[in-house]
Short mmCIF file of C-alpha atoms and ligand atoms in Angstrom, two decimals:
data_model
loop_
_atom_site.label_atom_id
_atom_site.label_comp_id
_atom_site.label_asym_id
_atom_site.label_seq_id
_atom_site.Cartn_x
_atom_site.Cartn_y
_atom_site.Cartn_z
CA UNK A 1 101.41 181.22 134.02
CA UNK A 2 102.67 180.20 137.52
CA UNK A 3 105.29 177.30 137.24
CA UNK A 4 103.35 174.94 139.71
CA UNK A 5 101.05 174.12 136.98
CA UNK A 6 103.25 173.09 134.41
CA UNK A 7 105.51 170.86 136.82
CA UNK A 8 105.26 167.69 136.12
CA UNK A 9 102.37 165.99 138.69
CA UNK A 10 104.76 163.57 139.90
CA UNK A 11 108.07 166.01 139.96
CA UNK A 12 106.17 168.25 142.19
CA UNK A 13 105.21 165.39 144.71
CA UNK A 14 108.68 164.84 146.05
CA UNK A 15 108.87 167.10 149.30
CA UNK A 16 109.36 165.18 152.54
CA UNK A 17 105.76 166.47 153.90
CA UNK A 18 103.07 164.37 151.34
CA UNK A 19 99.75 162.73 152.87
CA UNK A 20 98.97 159.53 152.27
CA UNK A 21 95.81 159.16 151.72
CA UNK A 22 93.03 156.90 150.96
CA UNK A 23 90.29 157.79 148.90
CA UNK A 24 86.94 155.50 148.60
CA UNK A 25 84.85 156.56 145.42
CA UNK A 26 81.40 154.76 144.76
CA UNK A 27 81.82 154.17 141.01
CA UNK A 28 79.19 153.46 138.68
CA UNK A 29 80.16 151.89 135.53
CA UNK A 30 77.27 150.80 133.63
CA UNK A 31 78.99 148.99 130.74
CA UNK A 32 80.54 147.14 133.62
CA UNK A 33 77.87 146.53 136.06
CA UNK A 34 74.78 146.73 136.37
CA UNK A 35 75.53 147.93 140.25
CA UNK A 36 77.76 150.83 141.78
CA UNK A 37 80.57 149.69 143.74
CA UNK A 38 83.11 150.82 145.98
CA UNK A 39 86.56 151.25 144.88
CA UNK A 40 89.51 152.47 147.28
CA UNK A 41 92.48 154.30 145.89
CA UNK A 42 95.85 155.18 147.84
CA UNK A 43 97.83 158.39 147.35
CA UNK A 44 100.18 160.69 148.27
CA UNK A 45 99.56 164.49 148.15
CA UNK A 46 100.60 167.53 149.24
CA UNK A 47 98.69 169.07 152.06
CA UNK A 48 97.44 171.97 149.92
CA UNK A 49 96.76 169.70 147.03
CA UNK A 50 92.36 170.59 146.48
CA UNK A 51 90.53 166.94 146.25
CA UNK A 52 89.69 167.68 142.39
CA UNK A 53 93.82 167.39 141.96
CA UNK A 54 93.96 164.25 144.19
CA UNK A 55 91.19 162.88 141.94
CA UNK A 56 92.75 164.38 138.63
CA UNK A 57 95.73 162.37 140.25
CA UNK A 58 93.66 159.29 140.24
CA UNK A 59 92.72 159.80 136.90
CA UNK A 60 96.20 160.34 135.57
CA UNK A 61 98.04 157.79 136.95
CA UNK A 62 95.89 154.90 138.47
CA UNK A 63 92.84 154.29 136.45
CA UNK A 64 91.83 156.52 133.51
CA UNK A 65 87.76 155.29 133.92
CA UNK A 66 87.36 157.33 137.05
CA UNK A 67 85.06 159.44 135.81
CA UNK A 68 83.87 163.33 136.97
CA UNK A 69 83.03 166.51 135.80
CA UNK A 70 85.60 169.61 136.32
CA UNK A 71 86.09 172.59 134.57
CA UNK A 72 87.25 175.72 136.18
CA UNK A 73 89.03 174.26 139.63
CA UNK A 74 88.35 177.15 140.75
CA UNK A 75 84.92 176.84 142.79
CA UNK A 76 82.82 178.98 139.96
CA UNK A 77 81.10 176.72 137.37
CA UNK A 78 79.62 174.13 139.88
CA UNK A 79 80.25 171.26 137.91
CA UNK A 80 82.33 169.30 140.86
CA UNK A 81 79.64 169.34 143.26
CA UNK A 82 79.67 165.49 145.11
CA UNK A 83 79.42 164.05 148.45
CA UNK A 84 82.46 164.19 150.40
CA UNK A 85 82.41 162.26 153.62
CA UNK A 86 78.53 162.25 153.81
CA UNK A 87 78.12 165.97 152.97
CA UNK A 88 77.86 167.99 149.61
CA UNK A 89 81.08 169.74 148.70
CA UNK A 90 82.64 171.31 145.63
CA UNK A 91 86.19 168.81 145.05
CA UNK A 92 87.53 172.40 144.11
CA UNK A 93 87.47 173.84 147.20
CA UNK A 94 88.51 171.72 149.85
CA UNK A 95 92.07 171.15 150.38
CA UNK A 96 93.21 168.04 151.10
CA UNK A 97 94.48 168.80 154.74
CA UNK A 98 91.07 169.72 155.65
CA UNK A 99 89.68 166.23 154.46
CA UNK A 100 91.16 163.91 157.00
CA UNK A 101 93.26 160.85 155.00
CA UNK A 102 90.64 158.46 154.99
CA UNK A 103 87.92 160.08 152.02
CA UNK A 104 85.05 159.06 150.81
CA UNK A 105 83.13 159.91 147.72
CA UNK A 106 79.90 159.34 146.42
CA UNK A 107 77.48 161.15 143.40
CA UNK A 108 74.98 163.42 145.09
CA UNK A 109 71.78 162.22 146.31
CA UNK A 110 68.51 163.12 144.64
CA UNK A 111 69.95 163.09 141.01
CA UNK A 112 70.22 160.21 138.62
CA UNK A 113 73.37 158.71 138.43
CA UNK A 114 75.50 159.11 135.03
CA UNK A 115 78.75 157.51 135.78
CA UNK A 116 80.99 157.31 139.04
CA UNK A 117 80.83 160.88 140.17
CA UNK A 118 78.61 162.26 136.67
CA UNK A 119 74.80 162.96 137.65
CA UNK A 120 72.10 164.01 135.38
CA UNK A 121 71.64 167.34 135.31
CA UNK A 122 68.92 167.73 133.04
CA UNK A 123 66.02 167.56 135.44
CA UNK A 124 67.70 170.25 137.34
CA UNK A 125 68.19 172.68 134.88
CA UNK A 126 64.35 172.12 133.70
CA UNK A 127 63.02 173.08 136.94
CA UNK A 128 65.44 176.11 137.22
CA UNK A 129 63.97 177.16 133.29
CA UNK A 130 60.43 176.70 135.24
CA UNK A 131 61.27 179.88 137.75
CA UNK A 132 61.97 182.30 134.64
CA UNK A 133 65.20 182.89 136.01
CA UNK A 134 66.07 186.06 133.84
CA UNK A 135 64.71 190.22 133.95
CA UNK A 136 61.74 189.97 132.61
CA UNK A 137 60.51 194.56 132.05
CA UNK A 138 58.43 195.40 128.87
CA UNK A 139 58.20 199.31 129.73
CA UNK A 140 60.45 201.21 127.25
CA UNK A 141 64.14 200.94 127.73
CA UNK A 142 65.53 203.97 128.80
CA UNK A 143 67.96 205.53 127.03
CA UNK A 144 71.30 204.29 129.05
CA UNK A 145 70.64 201.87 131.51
CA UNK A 146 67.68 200.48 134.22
CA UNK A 147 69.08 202.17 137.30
CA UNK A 148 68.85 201.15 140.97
CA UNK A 149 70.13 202.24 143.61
CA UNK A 150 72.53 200.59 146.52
CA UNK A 151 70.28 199.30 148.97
CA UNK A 152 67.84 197.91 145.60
CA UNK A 153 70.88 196.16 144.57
CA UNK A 154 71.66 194.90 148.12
CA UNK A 155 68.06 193.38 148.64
CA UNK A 156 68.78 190.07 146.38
CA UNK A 157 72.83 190.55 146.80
CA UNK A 158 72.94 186.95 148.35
CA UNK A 159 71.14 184.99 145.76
CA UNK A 160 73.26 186.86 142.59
CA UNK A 161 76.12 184.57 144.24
CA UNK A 162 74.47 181.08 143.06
CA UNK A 163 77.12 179.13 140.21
CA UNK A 164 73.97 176.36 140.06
CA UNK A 165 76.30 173.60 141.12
CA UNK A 166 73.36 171.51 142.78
CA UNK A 167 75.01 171.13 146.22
CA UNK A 168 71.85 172.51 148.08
CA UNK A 169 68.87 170.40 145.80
CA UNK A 170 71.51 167.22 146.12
CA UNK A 171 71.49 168.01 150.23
CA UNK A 172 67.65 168.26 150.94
CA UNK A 173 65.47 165.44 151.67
CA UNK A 174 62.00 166.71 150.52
CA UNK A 175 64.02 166.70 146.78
CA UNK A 176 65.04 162.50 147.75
CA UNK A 177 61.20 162.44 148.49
CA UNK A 178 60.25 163.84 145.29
CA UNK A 179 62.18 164.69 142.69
CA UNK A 180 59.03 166.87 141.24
CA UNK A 181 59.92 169.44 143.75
CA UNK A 182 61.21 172.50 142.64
CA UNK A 183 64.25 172.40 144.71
CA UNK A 184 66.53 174.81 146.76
CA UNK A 185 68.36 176.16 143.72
CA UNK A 186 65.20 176.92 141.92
CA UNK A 187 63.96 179.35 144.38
CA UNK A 188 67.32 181.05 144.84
CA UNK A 189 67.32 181.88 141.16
CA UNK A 190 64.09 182.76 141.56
CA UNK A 191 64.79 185.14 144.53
CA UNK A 192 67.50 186.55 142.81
CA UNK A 193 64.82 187.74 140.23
CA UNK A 194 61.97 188.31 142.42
CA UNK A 195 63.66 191.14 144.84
CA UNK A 196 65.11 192.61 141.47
CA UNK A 197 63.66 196.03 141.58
CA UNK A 198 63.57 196.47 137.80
CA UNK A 199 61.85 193.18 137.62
CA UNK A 200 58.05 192.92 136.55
CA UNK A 201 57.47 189.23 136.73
CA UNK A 202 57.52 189.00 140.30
CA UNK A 203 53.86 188.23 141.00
CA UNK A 204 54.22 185.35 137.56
CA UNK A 205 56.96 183.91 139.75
CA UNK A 206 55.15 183.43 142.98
CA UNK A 207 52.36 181.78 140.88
CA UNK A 208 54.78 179.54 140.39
CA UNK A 209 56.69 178.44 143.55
CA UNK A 210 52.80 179.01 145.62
CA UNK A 211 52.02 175.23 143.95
CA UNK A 212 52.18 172.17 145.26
CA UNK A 213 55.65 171.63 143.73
CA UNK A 214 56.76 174.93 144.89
CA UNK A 215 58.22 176.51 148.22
CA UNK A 216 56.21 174.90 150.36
CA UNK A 217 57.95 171.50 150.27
CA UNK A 218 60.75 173.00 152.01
CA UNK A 219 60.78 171.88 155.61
CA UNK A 220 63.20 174.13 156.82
CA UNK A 221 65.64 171.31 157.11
CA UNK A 222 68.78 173.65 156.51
CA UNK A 223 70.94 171.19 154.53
CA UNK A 224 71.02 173.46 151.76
CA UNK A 225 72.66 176.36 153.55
CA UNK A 226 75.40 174.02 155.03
CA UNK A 227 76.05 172.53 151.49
CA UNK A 228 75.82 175.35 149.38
CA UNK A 229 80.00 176.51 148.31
CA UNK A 230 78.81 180.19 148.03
CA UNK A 231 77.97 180.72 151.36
CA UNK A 232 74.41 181.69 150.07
CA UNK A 233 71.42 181.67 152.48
CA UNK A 234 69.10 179.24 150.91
CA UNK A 235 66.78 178.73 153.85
CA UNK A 236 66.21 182.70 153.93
CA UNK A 237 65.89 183.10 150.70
CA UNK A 238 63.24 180.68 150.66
CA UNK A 239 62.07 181.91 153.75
CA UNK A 240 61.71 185.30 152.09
CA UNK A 241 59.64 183.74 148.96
CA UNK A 242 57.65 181.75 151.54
CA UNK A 243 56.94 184.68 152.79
CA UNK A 244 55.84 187.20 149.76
CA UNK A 245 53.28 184.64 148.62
CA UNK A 246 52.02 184.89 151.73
CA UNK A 247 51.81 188.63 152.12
CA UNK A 248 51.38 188.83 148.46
CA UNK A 249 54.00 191.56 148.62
CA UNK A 250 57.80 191.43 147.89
CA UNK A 251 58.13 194.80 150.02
CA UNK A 252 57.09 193.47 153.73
CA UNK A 253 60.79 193.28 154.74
CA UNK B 1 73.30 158.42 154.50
CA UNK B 2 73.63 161.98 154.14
CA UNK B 3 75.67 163.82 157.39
CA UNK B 4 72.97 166.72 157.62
CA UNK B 5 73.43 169.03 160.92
CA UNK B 6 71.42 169.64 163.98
CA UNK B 7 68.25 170.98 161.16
CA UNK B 8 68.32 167.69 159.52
CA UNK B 9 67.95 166.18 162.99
CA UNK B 10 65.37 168.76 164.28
CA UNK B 11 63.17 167.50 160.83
CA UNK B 12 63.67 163.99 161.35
CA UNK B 13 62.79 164.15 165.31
CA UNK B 14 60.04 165.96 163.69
CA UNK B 15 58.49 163.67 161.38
CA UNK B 16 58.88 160.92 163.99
CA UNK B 17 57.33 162.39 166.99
CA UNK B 18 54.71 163.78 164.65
CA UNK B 19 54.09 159.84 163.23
CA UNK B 20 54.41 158.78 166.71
CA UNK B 21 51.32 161.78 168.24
CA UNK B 22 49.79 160.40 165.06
CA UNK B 23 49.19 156.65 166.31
CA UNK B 24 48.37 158.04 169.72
CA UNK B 25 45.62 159.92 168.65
CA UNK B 26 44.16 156.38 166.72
CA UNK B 27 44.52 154.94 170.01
CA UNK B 28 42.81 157.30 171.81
CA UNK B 29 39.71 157.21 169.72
CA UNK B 30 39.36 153.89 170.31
CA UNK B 31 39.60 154.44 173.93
CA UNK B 32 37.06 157.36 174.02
CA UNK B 33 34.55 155.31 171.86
CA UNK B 34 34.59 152.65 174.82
CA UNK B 35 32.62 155.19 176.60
CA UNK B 36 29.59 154.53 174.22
CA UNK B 37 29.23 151.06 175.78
CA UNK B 38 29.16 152.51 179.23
CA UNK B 39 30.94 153.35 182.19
CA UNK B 40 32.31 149.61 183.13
CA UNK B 41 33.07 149.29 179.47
CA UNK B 42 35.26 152.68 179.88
CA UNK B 43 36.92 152.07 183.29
CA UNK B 44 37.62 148.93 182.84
CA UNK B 45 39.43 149.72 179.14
CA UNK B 46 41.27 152.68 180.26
CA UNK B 47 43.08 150.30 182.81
CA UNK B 48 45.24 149.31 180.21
CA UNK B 49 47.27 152.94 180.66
CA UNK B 50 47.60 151.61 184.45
CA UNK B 51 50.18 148.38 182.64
CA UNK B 52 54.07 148.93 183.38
CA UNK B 53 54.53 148.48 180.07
CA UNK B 54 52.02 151.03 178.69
CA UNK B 55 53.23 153.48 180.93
CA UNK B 56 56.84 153.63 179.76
CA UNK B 57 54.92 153.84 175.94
CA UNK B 58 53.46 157.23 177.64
CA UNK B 59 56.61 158.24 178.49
CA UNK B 60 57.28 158.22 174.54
CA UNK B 61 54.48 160.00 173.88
CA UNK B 62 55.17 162.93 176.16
CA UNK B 63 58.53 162.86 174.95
CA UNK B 64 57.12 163.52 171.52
CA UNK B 65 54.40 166.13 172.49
CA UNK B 66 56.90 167.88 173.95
CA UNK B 67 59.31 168.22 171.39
CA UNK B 68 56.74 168.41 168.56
CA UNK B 69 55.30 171.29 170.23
CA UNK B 70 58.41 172.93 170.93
CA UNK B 71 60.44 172.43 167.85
CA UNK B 72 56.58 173.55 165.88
CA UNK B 73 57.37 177.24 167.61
CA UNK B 74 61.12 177.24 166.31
CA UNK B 75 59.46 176.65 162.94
CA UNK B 76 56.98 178.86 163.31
CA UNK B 77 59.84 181.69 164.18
CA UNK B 78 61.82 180.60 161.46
CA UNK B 79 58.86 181.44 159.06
CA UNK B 80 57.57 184.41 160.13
CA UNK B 81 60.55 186.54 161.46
CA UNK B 82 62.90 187.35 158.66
CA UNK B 83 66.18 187.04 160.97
CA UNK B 84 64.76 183.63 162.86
CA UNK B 85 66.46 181.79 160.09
CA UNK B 86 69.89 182.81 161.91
CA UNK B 87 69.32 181.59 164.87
CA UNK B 88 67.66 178.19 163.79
CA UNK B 89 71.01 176.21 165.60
CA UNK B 90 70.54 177.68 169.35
CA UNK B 91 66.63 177.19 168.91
CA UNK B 92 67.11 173.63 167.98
CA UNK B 93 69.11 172.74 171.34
CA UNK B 94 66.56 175.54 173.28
CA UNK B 95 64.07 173.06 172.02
CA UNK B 96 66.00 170.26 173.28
CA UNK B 97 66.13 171.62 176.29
CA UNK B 98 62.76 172.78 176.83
CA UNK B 99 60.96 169.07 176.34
CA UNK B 100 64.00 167.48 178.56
CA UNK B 101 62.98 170.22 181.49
CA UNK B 102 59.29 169.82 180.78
CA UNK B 103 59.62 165.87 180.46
CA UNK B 104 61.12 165.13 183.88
CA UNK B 105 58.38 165.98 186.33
CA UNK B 106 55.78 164.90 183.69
CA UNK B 107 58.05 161.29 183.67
CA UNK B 108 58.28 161.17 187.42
CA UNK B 109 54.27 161.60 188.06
CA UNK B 110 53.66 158.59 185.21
CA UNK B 111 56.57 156.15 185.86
CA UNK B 112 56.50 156.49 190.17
CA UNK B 113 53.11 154.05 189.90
CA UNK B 114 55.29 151.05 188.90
CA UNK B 115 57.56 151.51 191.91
CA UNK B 116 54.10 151.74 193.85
CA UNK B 117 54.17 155.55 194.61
CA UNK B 118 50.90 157.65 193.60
CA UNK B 119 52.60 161.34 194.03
CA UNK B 120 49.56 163.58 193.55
CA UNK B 121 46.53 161.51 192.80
CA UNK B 122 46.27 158.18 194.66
CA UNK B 123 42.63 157.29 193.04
CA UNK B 124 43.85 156.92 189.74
CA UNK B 125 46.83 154.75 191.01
CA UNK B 126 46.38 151.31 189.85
CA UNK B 127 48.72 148.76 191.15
CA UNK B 128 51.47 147.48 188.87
CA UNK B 129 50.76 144.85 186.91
S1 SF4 C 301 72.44 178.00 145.92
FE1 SF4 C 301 74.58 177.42 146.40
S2 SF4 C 301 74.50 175.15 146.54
FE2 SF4 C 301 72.64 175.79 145.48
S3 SF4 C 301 73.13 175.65 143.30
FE3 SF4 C 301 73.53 177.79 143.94
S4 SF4 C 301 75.69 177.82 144.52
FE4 SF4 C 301 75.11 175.65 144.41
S1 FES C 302 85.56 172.88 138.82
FE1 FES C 302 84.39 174.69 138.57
S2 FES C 302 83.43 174.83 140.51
FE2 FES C 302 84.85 173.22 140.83
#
């Protein structure tokens, strides 16, 4: 265990070059108020500090209500995902020198608000259940293992990246239209499965995302990609799945 | 408001100009059906596109043809070749450019009238009113 992370917060904020910063959180507190409001907090942290610590900071040592969802801090269980200056970001993986000093945080868009930075994820995680998101094969197992080779495993490489932090569904406005929409994340688990050459349910899963609810709602908008921590290609990949229901064929590419 | 990039942009101009094409095309229905009552009826309804006013509303709706049509081809590459996706950015501002270069001379030919020029077709020039 590195020292760093058993200094004491405050010990280790004492070098000459600290930000000061000023971080603007919409907060939701609904024993409180019936209404989210905007609360500013000022700070000083170090340059490489990540915003979860700044916020952790917050929590610590100005007002223990702030309330949001962390776990790893280090960008792989997607539970930080919020709006950071207008745009969706894990709080995990920014560093506070890349912020700018004046911050400002809201929950993500298209997801019912919990408390301060807490969304519901509920609705999310039902519509990712909907795409069958796991290998679905009912021939025989072989004896050792399903093989593939290289370039099998390289056809869905992108979409195996997804931690299903919400960044993309949060970003895209046909999922503020209508929350019944499948949503970005969705069809990237669904890709993932889809292109999966040991995979039989391919053809059950285009059923699925060719409704009304499915792929087509995506207008191509792009926010996804930009949002999305894992550098995935969501447009593609829905792109892709656009595309197989439409050539009824997963091998046209 | 969410701080989408030039793709949330390209949508939105989208969805406008698309709304916008939309109430044109009511418009012009109405001003096609004047030709049931005959040909007075007609010429003397369609002098309403001859109105200062009306004519810089054209210049919106060209505007909007233009970059409806233009930005429906990026789409249409996006969706049917599997790298178009990458190059969605440059297409947007190609598309930009495209309607600004095709919207110029198309401006020029409806807006001159109100300054009392008829380049091209001096019968249909009616004075400004
Ligand atoms: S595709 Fe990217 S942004 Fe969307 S849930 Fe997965 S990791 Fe998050
Ligand atoms: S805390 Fe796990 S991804 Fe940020």
């Amino acid at each position: 265990m590195s020292t760093a992370t058993r200094t004491p917060a405050a010990a280790r904020r004492s070098g000459a070059d600290l930000l000061a910063v000023a971080i603007k959180v919409k907060r939701y507190q609904p024993d409180r108020s019936d209404k989210p409001y905007w609360q500013e907090f000022q700070l000083q942290v170090e340059p490489k500090d990540r915003l979860v610590d700044a916020l952790n900071q917050i929590k610590w040592e100005q007002d223990g209500t702030l309330t949001f969802r962390r776990s790893c801090l280090h960008g792989v269980c997607g539970s930080d995902a919020m709006r950071v200056n207008g745009r969706n970001r894990l709080a995990c993986k920014l560093l506070m020198k890349d912020v700018g000093t004046r911050i400002t945080i809201e929950p993500m868009l298209g997801f019912p608000v919990i408390r301060d930075l807490v969304v519901d994820m509920d609705p999310f995680f039902a519509k990712y259940e909907k795409v069958k998101p796991f290998l679905i094969n009912d021939e025989p197992a072989p004896a050792a293992e399903r093989l593939q080779s290289a370039e099998e495993r390289a056809r869905y490489d992108d979409t195996t990246k997804c931690i299903l932090c919400g960044a993309c569904t949060g970003s895209c406005p046909s999922v503020w239209a209508n929350r019944d929409w499948v949503g970005p994340a969705s069809i990237v688990n669904a890709h993932r499965f889809i292109f999966d050459s040991r995979d039989r349910a391919a053809g059950e899963r285009l059923r699925i995302l060719g409704d009304r609810n499915g792929v087509w709602r995506c207008r191509t908008i792009f926010n996804c990609t930009e949002a999305c921590p894992r550098g995935i290609h969501v447009t593609d990949a829905i792109e892709e799945v656009k595309r197989a229901i439409m050539y009824g064929s997963t091998e046209t590419e | 408001m969410y701080r989408g990039q030039s793709g949330m942009w390209s949508w939105l101009f989208h969805r406008i100009t698309g709304l916008g094409v939309l109430f044109f095309l009511l418009i012009h229905i109405v001003d096609i059906t004047l030709a049931g009552f005959g040909p007075t009826v007609y010429d003397d309804g369609i002098k309403i596109f001859s109105l200062g006013i009306v004519r810089v509303l054209s210049l919106a709706l060209i505007a909007s043809v233009l970059y409806h049509a233009c930005n429906g081809l990026r789409i249409l590459i996006i969706d049917f070749w599997p790298a178009g996706h990458k190059y969605q950015r440059q297409m947007f501002f190609a598309v930009v450019a495209l309607s600004i270069a095709g919207f110029i001379p198309m401006a020029f030919f409806v807006v001159a009238p109100i300054f009392g020029r008829c380049p091209g077709a001096p019968n249909t020039c009616a004075p400004f009113i």
